Tab-separated table of C-alpha atoms and ligand atoms in Angstrom:
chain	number	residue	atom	x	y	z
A	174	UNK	CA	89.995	101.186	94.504
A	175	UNK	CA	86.887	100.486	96.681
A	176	UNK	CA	87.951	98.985	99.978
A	177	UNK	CA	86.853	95.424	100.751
A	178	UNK	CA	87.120	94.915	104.338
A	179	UNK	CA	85.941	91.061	103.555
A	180	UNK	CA	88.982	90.561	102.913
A	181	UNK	CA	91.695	88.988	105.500
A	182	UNK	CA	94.056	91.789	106.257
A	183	UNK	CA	97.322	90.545	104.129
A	184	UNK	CA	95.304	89.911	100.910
A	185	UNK	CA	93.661	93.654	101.494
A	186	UNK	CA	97.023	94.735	101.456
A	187	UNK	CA	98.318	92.421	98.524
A	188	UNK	CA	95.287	93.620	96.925
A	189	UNK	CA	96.149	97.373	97.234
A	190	UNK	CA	100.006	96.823	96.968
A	191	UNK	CA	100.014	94.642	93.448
A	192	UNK	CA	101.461	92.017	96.358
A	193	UNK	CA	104.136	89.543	94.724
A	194	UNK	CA	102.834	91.556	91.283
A	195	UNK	CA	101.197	87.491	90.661
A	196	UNK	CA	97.513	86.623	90.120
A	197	UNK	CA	97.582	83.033	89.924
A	198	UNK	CA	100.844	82.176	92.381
A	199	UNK	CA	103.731	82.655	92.918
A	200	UNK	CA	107.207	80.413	93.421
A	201	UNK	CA	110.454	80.996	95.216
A	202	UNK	CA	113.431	80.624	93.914
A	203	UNK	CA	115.768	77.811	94.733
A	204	UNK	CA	118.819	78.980	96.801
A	205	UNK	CA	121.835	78.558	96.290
A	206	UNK	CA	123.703	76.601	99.154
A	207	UNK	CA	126.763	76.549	100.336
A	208	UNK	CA	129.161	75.898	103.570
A	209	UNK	CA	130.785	78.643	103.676
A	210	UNK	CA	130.450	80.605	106.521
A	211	UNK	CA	127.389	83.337	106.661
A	212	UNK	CA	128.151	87.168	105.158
A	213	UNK	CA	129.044	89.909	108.279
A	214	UNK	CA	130.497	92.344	106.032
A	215	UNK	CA	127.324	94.547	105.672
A	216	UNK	CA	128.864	96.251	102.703
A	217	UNK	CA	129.302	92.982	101.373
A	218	UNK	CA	125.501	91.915	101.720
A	219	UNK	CA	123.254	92.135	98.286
A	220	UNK	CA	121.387	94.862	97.630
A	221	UNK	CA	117.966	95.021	95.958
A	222	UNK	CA	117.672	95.488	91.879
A	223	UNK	CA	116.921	99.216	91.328
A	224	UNK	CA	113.603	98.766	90.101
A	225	UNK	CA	112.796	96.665	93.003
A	226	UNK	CA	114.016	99.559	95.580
A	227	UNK	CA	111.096	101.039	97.054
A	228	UNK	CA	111.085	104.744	97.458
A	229	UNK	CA	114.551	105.141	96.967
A	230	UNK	CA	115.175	104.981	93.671
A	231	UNK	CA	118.774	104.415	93.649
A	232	UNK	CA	121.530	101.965	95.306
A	233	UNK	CA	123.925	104.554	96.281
A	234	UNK	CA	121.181	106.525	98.373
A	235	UNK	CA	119.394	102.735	99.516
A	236	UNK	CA	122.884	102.351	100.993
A	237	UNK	CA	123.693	105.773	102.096
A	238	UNK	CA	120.483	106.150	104.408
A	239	UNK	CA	120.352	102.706	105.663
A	240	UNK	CA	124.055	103.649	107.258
A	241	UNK	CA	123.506	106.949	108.804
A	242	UNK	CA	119.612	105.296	110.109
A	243	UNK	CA	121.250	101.758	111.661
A	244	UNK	CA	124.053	104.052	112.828
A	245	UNK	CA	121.958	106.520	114.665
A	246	UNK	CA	119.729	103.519	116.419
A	247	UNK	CA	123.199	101.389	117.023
A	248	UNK	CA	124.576	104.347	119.005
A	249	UNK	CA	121.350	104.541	120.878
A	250	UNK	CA	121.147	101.036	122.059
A	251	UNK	CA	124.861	101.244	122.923
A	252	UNK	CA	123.630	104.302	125.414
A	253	UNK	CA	120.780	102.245	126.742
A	254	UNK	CA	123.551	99.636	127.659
A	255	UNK	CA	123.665	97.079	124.739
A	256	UNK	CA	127.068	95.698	124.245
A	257	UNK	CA	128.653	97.412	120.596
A	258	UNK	CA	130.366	94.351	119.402
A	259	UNK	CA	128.446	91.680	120.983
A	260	UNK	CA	125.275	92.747	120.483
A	261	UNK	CA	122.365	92.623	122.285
A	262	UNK	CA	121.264	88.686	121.868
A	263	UNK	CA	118.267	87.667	119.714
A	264	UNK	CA	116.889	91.111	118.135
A	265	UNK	CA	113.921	91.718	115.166
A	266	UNK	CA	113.410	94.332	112.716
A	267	UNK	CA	109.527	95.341	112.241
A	268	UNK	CA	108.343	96.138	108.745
A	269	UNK	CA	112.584	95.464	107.964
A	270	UNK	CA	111.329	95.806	104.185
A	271	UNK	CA	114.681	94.911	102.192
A	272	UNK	CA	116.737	94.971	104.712
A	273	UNK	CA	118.188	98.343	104.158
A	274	UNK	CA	118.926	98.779	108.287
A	275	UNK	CA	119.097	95.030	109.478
A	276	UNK	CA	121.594	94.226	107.122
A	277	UNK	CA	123.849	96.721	109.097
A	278	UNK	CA	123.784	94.097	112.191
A	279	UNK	CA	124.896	91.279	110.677
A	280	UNK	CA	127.869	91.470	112.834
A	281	UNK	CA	125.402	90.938	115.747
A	282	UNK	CA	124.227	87.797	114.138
A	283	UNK	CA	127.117	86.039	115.743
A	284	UNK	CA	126.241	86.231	119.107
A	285	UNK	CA	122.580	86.026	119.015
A	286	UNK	CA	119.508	85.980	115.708
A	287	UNK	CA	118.768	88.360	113.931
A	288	UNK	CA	114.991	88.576	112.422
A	289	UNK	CA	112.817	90.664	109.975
A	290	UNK	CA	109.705	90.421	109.645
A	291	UNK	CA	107.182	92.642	107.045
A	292	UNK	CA	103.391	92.343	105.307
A	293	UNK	CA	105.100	92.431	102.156
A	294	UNK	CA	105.997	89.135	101.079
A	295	UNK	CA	107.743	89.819	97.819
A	296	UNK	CA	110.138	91.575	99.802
A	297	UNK	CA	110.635	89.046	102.397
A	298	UNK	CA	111.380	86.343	99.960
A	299	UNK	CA	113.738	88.405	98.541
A	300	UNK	CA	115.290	88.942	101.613
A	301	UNK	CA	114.675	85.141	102.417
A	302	UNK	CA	116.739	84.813	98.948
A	303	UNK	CA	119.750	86.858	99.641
A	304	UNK	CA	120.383	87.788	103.731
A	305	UNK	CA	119.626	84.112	104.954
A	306	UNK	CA	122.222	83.455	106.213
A	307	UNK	CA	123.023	85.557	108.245
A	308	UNK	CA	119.408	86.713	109.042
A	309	UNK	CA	116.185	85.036	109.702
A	310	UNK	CA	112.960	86.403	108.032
A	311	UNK	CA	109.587	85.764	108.020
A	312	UNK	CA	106.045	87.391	106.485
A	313	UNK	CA	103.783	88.896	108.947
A	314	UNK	CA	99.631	90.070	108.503
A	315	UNK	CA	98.292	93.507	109.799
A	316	UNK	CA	96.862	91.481	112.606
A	317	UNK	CA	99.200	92.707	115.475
A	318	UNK	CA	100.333	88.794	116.288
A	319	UNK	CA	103.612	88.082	115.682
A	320	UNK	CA	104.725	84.017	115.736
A	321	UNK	CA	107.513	84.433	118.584
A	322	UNK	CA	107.337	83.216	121.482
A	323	UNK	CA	107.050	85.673	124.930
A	324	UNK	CA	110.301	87.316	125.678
A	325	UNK	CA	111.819	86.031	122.564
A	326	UNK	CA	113.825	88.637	121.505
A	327	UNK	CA	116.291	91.482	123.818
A	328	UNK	CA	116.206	94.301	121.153
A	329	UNK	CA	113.289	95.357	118.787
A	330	UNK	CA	113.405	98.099	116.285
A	331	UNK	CA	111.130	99.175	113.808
A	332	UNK	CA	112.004	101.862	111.545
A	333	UNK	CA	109.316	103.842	109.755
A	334	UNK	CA	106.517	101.741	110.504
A	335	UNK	CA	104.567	102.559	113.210
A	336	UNK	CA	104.280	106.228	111.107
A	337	UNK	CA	101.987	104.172	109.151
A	338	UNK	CA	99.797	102.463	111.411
A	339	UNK	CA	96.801	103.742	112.844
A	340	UNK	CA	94.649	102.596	115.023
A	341	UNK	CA	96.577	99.685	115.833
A	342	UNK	CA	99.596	101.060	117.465
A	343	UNK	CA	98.800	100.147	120.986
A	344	UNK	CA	97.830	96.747	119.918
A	345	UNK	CA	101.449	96.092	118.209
A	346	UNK	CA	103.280	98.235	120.716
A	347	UNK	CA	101.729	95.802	123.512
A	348	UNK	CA	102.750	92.833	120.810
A	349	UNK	CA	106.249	93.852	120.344
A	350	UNK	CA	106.419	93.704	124.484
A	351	UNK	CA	104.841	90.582	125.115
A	352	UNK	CA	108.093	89.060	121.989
A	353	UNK	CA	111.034	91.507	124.571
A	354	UNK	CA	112.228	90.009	127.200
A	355	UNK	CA	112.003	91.759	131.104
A	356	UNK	CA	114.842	94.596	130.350
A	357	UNK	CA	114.998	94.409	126.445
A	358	UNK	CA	115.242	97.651	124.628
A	359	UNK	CA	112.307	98.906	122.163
A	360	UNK	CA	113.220	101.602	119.653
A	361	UNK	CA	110.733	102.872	116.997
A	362	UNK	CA	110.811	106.412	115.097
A	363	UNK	CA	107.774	108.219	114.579
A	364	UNK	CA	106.306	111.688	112.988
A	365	UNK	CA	106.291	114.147	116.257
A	366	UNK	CA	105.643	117.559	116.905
A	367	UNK	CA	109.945	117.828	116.269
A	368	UNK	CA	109.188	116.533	112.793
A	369	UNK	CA	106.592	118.514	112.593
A	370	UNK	CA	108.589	121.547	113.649
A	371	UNK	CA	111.800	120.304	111.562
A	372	UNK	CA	109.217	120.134	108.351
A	373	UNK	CA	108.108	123.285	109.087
A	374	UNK	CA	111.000	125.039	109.031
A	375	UNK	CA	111.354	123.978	105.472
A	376	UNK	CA	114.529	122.617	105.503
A	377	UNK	CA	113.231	120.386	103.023
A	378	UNK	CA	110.175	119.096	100.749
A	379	UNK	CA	107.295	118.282	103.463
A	380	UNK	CA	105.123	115.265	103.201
A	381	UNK	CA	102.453	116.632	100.634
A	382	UNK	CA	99.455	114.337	101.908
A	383	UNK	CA	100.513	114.974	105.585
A	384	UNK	CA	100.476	118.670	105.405
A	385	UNK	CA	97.751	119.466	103.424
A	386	UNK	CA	95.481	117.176	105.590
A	387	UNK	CA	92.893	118.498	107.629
A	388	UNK	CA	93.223	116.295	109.779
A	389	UNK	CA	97.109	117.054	110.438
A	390	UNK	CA	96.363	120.747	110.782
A	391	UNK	CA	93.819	119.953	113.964
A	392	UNK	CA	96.305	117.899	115.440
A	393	UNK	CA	98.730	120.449	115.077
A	394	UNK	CA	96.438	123.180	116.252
A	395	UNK	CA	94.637	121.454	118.966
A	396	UNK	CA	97.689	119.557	120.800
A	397	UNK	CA	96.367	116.750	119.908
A	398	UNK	CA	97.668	113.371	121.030
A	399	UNK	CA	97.778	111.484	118.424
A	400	UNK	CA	96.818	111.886	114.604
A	401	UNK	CA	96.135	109.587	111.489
A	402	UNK	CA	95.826	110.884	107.991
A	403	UNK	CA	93.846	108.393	105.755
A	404	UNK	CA	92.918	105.186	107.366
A	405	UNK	CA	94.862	102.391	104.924
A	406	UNK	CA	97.978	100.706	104.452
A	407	UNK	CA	99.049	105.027	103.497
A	408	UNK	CA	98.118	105.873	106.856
A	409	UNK	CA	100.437	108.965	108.031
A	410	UNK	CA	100.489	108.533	111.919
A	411	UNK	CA	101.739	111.116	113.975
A	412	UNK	CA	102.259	111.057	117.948
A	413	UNK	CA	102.487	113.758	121.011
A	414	UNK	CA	105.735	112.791	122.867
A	415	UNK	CA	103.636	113.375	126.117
A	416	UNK	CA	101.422	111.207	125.193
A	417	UNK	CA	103.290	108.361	124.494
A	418	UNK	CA	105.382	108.937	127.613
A	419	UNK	CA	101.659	109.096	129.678
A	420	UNK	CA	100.288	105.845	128.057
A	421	UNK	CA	103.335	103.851	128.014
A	422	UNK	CA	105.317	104.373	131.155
A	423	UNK	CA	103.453	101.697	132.871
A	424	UNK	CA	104.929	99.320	130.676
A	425	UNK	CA	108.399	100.375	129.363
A	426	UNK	CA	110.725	102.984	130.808
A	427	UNK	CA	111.163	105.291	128.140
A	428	UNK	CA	114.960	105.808	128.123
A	429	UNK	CA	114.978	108.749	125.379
A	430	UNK	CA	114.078	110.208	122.203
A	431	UNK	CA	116.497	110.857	119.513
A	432	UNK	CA	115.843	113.496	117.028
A	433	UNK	CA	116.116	113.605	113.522
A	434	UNK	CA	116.634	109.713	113.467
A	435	UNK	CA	115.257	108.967	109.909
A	436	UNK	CA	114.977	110.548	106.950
A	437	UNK	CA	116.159	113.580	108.337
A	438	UNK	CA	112.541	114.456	110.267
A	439	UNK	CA	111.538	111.004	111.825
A	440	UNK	CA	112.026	111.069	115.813
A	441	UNK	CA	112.893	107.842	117.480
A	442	UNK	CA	112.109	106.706	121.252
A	443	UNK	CA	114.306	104.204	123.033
A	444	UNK	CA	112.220	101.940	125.327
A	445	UNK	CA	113.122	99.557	128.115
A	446	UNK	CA	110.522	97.069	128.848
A	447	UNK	CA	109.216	96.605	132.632
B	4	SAM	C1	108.197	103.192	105.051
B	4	SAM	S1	108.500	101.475	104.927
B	4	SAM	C2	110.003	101.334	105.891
B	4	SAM	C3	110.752	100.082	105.575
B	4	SAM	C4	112.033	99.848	106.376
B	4	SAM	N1	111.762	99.752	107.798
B	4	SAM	C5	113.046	100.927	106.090
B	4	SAM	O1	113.255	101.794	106.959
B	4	SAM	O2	113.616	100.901	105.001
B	4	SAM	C6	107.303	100.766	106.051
B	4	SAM	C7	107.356	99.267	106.072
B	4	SAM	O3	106.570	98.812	107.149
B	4	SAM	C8	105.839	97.686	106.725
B	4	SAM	N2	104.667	97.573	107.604
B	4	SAM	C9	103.662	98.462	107.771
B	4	SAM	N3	102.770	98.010	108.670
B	4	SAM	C10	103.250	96.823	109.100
B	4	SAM	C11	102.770	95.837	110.028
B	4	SAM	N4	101.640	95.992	110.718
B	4	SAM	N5	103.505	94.706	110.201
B	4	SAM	C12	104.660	94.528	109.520
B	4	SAM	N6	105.161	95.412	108.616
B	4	SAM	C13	104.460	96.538	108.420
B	4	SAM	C14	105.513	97.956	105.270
B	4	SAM	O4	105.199	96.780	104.558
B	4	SAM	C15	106.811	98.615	104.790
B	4	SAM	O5	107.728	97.664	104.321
């Protein structure tokens, strides 16, 4: 489909994404309410409808990976000094999707809110639907302004996302500091020259777009800094660790990157905000 950049930057992506799958509107579904008190148990949490499971087609797996990924970036804000059972206050998932890592902190949504926040709406509502309570959600727009207020939140995490934007990063990496509070911890995974190296190695089926791109081979070749293939809402983003280091240290301290933090390949860095 030919790109129409007249277009405001949600109903591009609606446009490209089938959206809410709805031409002439859409409705959401009355909730059911209740008193009782909010869900914890993740394992006790809905889950999506297969055929509404993006990516991974099946529950089992859905479940499976969203453990071993919130696991991964619990045990990594526990290092960076968040408190295991208390949490870390107020915290947001970016681009949360269904859910399938913030629903492993509802626990956390005792002692502060938990948010998610994503371009597609369909998934939101769902999410809106069948994690509220315990969770808060909310739709976003590829326009890197988020509605929360400065210092907002102490923990942000966004998992898989920014290795699809492109030439926004810095703008959303600046927008998810302006939401942290002085102190609060940043953690995002991203496509590196380890998961480049990992995919290499063939320990499993690489990214077919990525590397057969061009574009990813000069980055590769040239020690590049920072590399997008395609420029939509497929962008494949990759990042130099130096170079995210170089051009963020003035604002965060970057406490560490974890490797192999999602999907096997992704990296993830750990960032405390200045
Ligand atoms: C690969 S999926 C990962 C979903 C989820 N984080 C997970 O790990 O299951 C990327 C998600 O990021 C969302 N996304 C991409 N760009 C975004 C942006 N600028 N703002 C909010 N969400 C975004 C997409 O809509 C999609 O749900």
């Amino acid at each position: 489909m030919a790109h129409n950049y007249s277009l405001n930057p949600r109903q591009l992506f609606f446009f490209e994404h089938g959206g809410m799958g709805e031409s002439n509107g859409f409705h959401i579904k009355k909730r059911s309410r209740n008193d009782s008190p909010p869900l914890i148990d993740p394992t006790k949490l809905p889950i999506p409808d297969q055929d509404f499971i993006k990516h991974r087609n099946d529950a089992d797996k859905y479940t499976f990976t969203g453990k071993r990924d919130a696991d991964l970036l619990r045990a990594a804000l526990v290092r960076a000094g968040v408190d295991d059972q208390q949490g870390p206050g107020n915290f947001l998932e970016f681009g949360c999707a269904q859910a399938r890592v913030l629903r492993w902190f509802a626990d956390w949504t005792q002692h502060g809110e938990g948010w998610g926040v994503d371009l597609n709406s369909a998934m939101i509502f769902w999410c809106h639907q069948n994690l509220s309570p315990p969770f808060h959600f909310s739709v976003s727009t590829t326009i890197p302004k988020l509605s929360f207020e400065d210092h907002y939140f102490s923990a942000i995490f966004a998992m898989s996302v920014f290795t699809h934007i492109d030439d926004l990063y810095l703008s959303w990496i600046c927008e998810l500091r302006r939401i942290l509070r002085p102190g609060g911890l940043l953690y995002f995974t991203l496509h590196d020259e380890e998961a480049a190296k990992i995919e290499k190695e063939g320990e499993f089926a690489p990214h077919q777009r990525r590397v057969k791109s061009a574009v990813y081979n000069e980055f590769l070749e040239q020690d590049s800094d920072f590399c997008s293939v395609d420029r939509d809402w497929r962008s494949l983003s990759s990042f130099r660790r130096e170079y995210l280091v170089d051009h963020l240290s003035n604002y965060f301290e970057v406490i560490e990157f974890v490797g192999r933090a999602l999907g096997l390949s992704q990296s993830a860095v750990v960032l405390k905000r200045k």
